[in-house]
Amino acid sequence: MLEVSGLRKVHGADPSGRPAVADLSFEVGEREFVSVLGSSGCGKTTMLRCLSGLEPPTAGEVRLHGTPVTGPPREMAFVFQDYSRSLFPWMTVERNVSFPLRHKGESKRDAGKATEEALDAVGLGGRGGAYPWQLSGGMQQRVAIARALAYRPRILLMDEPFASVDAQTRAELEDLLLAIWQRYETTVLFVTHDIDEAVYLADRVLVLRPPAHVGLTVEVDLPRPRDQLATKAHPDFGRLRAELFAALQGESAPAGAA
């Protein structure tokens, strides 16, 4: 579904300068959940901005269903890390969620139905009249996810969306995202620096090394549906976690690590 070939991004006018993304190539299949794992500053957000068409690459190509991405595709939605800045504080929750649907050309009736369904899906049914500043951080991030869902994207890009919430809320949002992914059959590319989160959510984990390039690809064969206790107690969870931790450290995982 998504093809990234030889992607390179250099900030500034000199294309020969130090790249934030260098020779990045990978593919994401239809309805696949792929986590992208990398340390802070390795180029994850720059990569997402190029994939979404928000920034042009210096070199290389991004294709969605075989079509080159030269601007934000209509089939794609982006959930940003800083949810508080991505929501309009002067708009109600309902208006925040329905805002992109106006630009999609949907009728008022269809937009209202999609907004209501998306809010119900994230557990915020009946809260459409509230304002973002009246909600907790976890609820605000649910609004941001609902806005992406209401748009009915074929592919959802997420940039460390749960990094700013507490551990319990983070676990709740992870399970919510998995339920939404299964319900809507959306392709998800999820960027994080949290190893446990990457393993828990994904079918496959890509490890980025700076400047952003794929240093390792790991298949996650843990059974679904996932469960915060049972999945993380599974022997293979510890094995995958150790392998990914070693990869981030630039080493090989020790034999039998768990």
Short mmCIF file of C-alpha atoms in Angstrom, two decimals:
data_model
loop_
_atom_site.label_atom_id
_atom_site.label_comp_id
_atom_site.label_asym_id
_atom_site.label_seq_id
_atom_site.Cartn_x
_atom_site.Cartn_y
_atom_site.Cartn_z
CA MET A 1 0.00 0.00 0.00
CA LEU A 2 2.79 2.43 0.99
CA GLU A 3 6.15 2.26 -0.75
CA VAL A 4 9.15 4.30 0.37
CA SER A 5 12.17 4.17 -1.95
CA GLY A 6 15.57 5.75 -1.33
CA LEU A 7 14.09 8.60 0.70
CA ARG A 8 16.51 11.34 1.70
CA LYS A 9 15.78 14.62 3.45
CA VAL A 10 18.22 17.44 4.10
CA HIS A 11 17.00 20.55 5.88
CA GLY A 12 18.18 23.80 4.33
CA ALA A 13 19.18 24.83 0.84
CA ASP A 14 22.27 22.64 0.44
CA PRO A 15 21.23 19.14 -0.75
CA SER A 16 24.69 17.82 0.12
CA GLY A 17 24.33 18.79 3.79
CA ARG A 18 23.84 16.46 6.74
CA PRO A 19 20.61 14.50 6.19
CA ALA A 20 17.82 13.94 8.71
CA VAL A 21 16.66 10.97 6.60
CA ALA A 22 19.13 8.94 4.52
CA ASP A 23 18.40 6.21 1.98
CA LEU A 24 15.18 5.12 3.70
CA SER A 25 13.30 2.27 1.99
CA PHE A 26 10.44 0.08 3.23
CA GLU A 27 6.90 -1.00 2.41
CA VAL A 28 3.67 -1.21 4.41
CA GLY A 29 0.97 -3.65 3.37
CA GLU A 30 -2.79 -3.15 3.26
CA ARG A 31 -4.33 -3.26 6.79
CA GLU A 32 -0.92 -3.89 8.35
CA PHE A 33 0.06 -2.34 11.69
CA VAL A 34 3.71 -1.29 11.55
CA SER A 35 5.59 0.34 14.41
CA VAL A 36 8.61 2.50 13.68
CA LEU A 37 11.00 2.50 16.62
CA GLY A 38 13.87 4.89 17.09
CA SER A 39 15.66 7.05 19.63
CA SER A 40 14.89 10.75 20.02
CA GLY A 41 16.40 12.84 17.23
CA CYS A 42 16.89 9.97 14.76
CA GLY A 43 14.59 11.55 12.15
CA LYS A 44 11.26 9.83 12.84
CA THR A 45 9.10 12.96 12.65
CA THR A 46 10.91 14.25 9.56
CA MET A 47 10.26 10.89 7.92
CA LEU A 48 6.53 11.13 8.72
CA ARG A 49 6.30 14.64 7.34
CA CYS A 50 7.81 13.44 4.06
CA LEU A 51 5.54 10.38 3.93
CA SER A 52 2.46 12.55 4.51
CA GLY A 53 3.39 15.08 1.83
CA LEU A 54 3.80 17.90 4.35
CA GLU A 55 7.46 18.26 3.31
CA PRO A 56 9.08 17.35 -0.02
CA PRO A 57 11.99 14.91 0.17
CA THR A 58 15.40 15.95 -1.09
CA ALA A 59 15.61 12.68 -3.01
CA GLY A 60 13.76 9.41 -3.31
CA GLU A 61 10.06 8.72 -3.62
CA VAL A 62 6.96 7.88 -1.61
CA ARG A 63 4.07 6.07 -3.33
CA LEU A 64 0.59 5.38 -1.99
CA HIS A 65 -1.22 2.70 -3.99
CA GLY A 66 1.35 3.24 -6.73
CA THR A 67 0.75 7.01 -6.97
CA PRO A 68 3.62 9.38 -6.03
CA VAL A 69 2.93 11.46 -2.91
CA THR A 70 3.53 15.12 -3.80
CA GLY A 71 1.15 16.62 -1.21
CA PRO A 72 -1.12 15.38 1.60
CA PRO A 73 -3.12 12.45 0.13
CA ARG A 74 -6.87 12.39 0.67
CA GLU A 75 -6.63 8.75 1.81
CA MET A 76 -4.23 9.58 4.65
CA ALA A 77 -4.68 11.06 8.15
CA PHE A 78 -1.98 12.21 10.58
CA VAL A 79 -2.22 12.15 14.40
CA PHE A 80 0.40 14.45 15.86
CA GLN A 81 2.33 13.99 19.09
CA ASP A 82 1.31 17.37 20.53
CA TYR A 83 -2.45 16.84 20.66
CA SER A 84 -3.06 20.03 22.67
CA ARG A 85 -1.68 22.17 19.83
CA SER A 86 -3.41 20.19 17.09
CA LEU A 87 -6.89 20.94 18.49
CA PHE A 88 -8.63 24.32 18.17
CA PRO A 89 -9.40 25.50 21.73
CA TRP A 90 -12.18 27.84 20.56
CA MET A 91 -14.05 24.98 18.84
CA THR A 92 -16.13 22.33 20.58
CA VAL A 93 -15.04 18.70 20.44
CA GLU A 94 -17.66 18.04 17.77
CA ARG A 95 -16.48 20.91 15.58
CA ASN A 96 -12.84 19.87 16.00
CA VAL A 97 -13.64 16.37 14.79
CA SER A 98 -15.79 17.52 11.88
CA PHE A 99 -13.43 20.30 10.77
CA PRO A 100 -11.47 18.33 8.10
CA LEU A 101 -14.70 16.90 6.68
CA ARG A 102 -15.67 20.33 5.34
CA HIS A 103 -12.58 20.29 3.12
CA LYS A 104 -13.44 16.76 2.03
CA GLY A 105 -16.71 18.06 0.60
CA GLU A 106 -19.04 15.94 2.74
CA SER A 107 -22.61 17.08 3.35
CA LYS A 108 -23.51 18.41 6.78
CA ARG A 109 -25.57 15.30 7.44
CA ASP A 110 -22.81 12.85 6.46
CA ALA A 111 -20.21 14.84 8.39
CA GLY A 112 -22.41 14.80 11.48
CA LYS A 113 -22.92 11.05 11.24
CA ALA A 114 -19.18 10.38 10.76
CA THR A 115 -18.34 12.69 13.69
CA GLU A 116 -20.82 10.99 16.00
CA GLU A 117 -19.56 7.53 15.04
CA ALA A 118 -15.92 8.51 15.56
CA LEU A 119 -16.61 10.01 18.99
CA ASP A 120 -18.48 6.87 20.01
CA ALA A 121 -15.56 4.74 18.78
CA VAL A 122 -13.10 6.54 21.09
CA GLY A 123 -15.45 6.54 24.07
CA LEU A 124 -16.44 10.20 23.90
CA GLY A 125 -20.07 9.85 22.88
CA GLY A 126 -22.06 12.66 24.44
CA ARG A 127 -18.98 14.91 24.94
CA GLY A 128 -19.22 16.70 21.60
CA GLY A 129 -20.36 19.96 23.20
CA ALA A 130 -17.31 20.24 25.46
CA TYR A 131 -14.18 22.23 24.63
CA PRO A 132 -10.71 20.66 24.49
CA TRP A 133 -9.47 22.66 27.47
CA GLN A 134 -12.24 21.12 29.58
CA LEU A 135 -10.88 17.60 28.96
CA SER A 136 -7.97 15.65 30.38
CA GLY A 137 -4.87 15.00 28.28
CA GLY A 138 -5.98 11.46 27.50
CA MET A 139 -9.41 12.68 26.39
CA GLN A 140 -7.85 15.36 24.20
CA GLN A 141 -5.77 12.70 22.45
CA ARG A 142 -8.96 10.67 21.95
CA VAL A 143 -10.45 13.72 20.22
CA ALA A 144 -7.41 13.91 17.92
CA ILE A 145 -7.82 10.21 17.07
CA ALA A 146 -11.57 10.69 16.51
CA ARG A 147 -10.85 13.52 14.07
CA ALA A 148 -8.59 11.22 12.07
CA LEU A 149 -11.18 8.41 12.13
CA ALA A 150 -14.03 10.66 11.02
CA TYR A 151 -11.99 11.42 7.92
CA ARG A 152 -12.17 7.69 7.08
CA PRO A 153 -8.51 7.33 6.04
CA ARG A 154 -7.14 4.24 4.33
CA ILE A 155 -3.83 4.80 6.16
CA LEU A 156 -3.20 6.44 9.52
CA LEU A 157 0.18 7.98 10.43
CA MET A 158 0.78 8.49 14.16
CA ASP A 159 3.72 10.40 15.63
CA GLU A 160 4.34 9.25 19.23
CA PRO A 161 0.69 10.02 20.04
CA PHE A 162 0.76 8.64 23.60
CA ALA A 163 4.11 10.03 24.73
CA SER A 164 2.64 12.83 26.87
CA VAL A 165 0.12 10.85 28.94
CA ASP A 166 0.56 8.79 32.12
CA ALA A 167 1.22 5.05 32.05
CA GLN A 168 -2.34 3.94 32.79
CA THR A 169 -3.86 6.27 30.19
CA ARG A 170 -1.22 5.14 27.71
CA ALA A 171 -2.22 1.50 28.17
CA GLU A 172 -5.90 2.40 27.72
CA LEU A 173 -5.15 4.33 24.52
CA GLU A 174 -3.04 1.48 23.14
CA ASP A 175 -5.95 -0.93 23.60
CA LEU A 176 -8.35 1.63 22.15
CA LEU A 177 -6.14 2.00 19.06
CA LEU A 178 -6.01 -1.76 18.52
CA ALA A 179 -9.80 -1.99 18.78
CA ILE A 180 -10.18 0.87 16.28
CA TRP A 181 -7.62 -0.68 13.90
CA GLN A 182 -9.54 -3.96 13.86
CA ARG A 183 -12.93 -2.27 13.55
CA TYR A 184 -12.03 0.12 10.71
CA GLU A 185 -9.45 -2.15 9.00
CA THR A 186 -7.16 0.84 8.58
CA THR A 187 -3.45 0.58 7.79
CA VAL A 188 -1.41 2.10 10.63
CA LEU A 189 2.18 3.40 10.67
CA PHE A 190 2.93 4.16 14.32
CA VAL A 191 6.09 6.02 15.35
CA THR A 192 7.35 5.60 18.91
CA HIS A 193 10.52 5.49 21.00
CA ASP A 194 8.95 3.03 23.49
CA ILE A 195 10.01 -0.58 22.86
CA ASP A 196 7.16 -2.19 24.81
CA GLU A 197 4.60 -0.09 22.95
CA ALA A 198 6.11 -0.94 19.57
CA VAL A 199 5.99 -4.68 20.26
CA TYR A 200 2.56 -4.67 21.89
CA LEU A 201 0.83 -2.93 19.00
CA ALA A 202 2.48 -4.06 15.81
CA ASP A 203 2.61 -6.85 13.25
CA ARG A 204 6.10 -5.67 12.37
CA VAL A 205 8.64 -3.26 13.88
CA LEU A 206 11.11 -1.19 11.87
CA VAL A 207 14.12 0.06 13.83
CA LEU A 208 15.45 3.41 12.60
CA ARG A 209 19.04 4.44 13.10
CA PRO A 210 20.21 8.03 12.58
CA PRO A 211 20.11 9.57 10.08
CA ALA A 212 16.77 7.84 9.60
CA HIS A 213 17.26 4.55 7.78
CA VAL A 214 15.98 1.05 8.54
CA GLY A 215 18.58 -0.79 10.56
CA LEU A 216 16.44 -3.82 11.39
CA THR A 217 13.00 -5.27 10.64
CA VAL A 218 11.41 -7.55 13.23
CA GLU A 219 8.26 -9.61 12.70
CA VAL A 220 5.98 -9.68 15.76
CA ASP A 221 4.27 -13.07 15.86
CA LEU A 222 2.47 -12.58 19.18
CA PRO A 223 -1.12 -13.85 19.13
CA ARG A 224 -4.04 -11.45 18.72
CA PRO A 225 -6.12 -10.07 20.30
CA ARG A 226 -3.46 -8.54 22.53
CA ASP A 227 -3.84 -8.06 26.29
CA GLN A 228 -1.76 -5.77 28.49
CA LEU A 229 -1.06 -8.53 31.04
CA ALA A 230 -1.12 -11.77 29.06
CA THR A 231 0.73 -10.43 26.00
CA LYS A 232 3.50 -8.81 28.02
CA ALA A 233 3.90 -11.99 30.09
CA HIS A 234 4.34 -14.07 26.91
CA PRO A 235 7.90 -15.46 26.57
CA ASP A 236 8.20 -14.12 23.01
CA PHE A 237 7.41 -10.60 24.21
CA GLY A 238 10.58 -10.60 26.31
CA ARG A 239 12.59 -12.05 23.45
CA LEU A 240 11.39 -9.40 21.00
CA ARG A 241 11.93 -6.65 23.53
CA ALA A 242 15.54 -7.76 24.08
CA GLU A 243 16.21 -8.00 20.34
CA LEU A 244 14.88 -4.50 19.72
CA PHE A 245 16.71 -3.03 22.70
CA ALA A 246 19.97 -4.49 21.42
CA ALA A 247 19.26 -3.12 17.96
CA LEU A 248 18.76 0.37 19.35
CA GLN A 249 22.08 0.03 21.12
CA GLY A 250 23.71 -1.06 17.85
CA GLU A 251 24.43 -4.56 19.12
CA SER A 252 23.25 -8.08 18.42
CA ALA A 253 20.75 -9.58 20.85
CA PRO A 254 22.38 -12.21 23.11
CA ALA A 255 21.32 -15.79 22.53
CA GLY A 256 18.41 -16.81 24.75
CA ALA A 257 17.77 -13.21 25.86
CA ALA A 258 14.40 -12.56 27.47
#
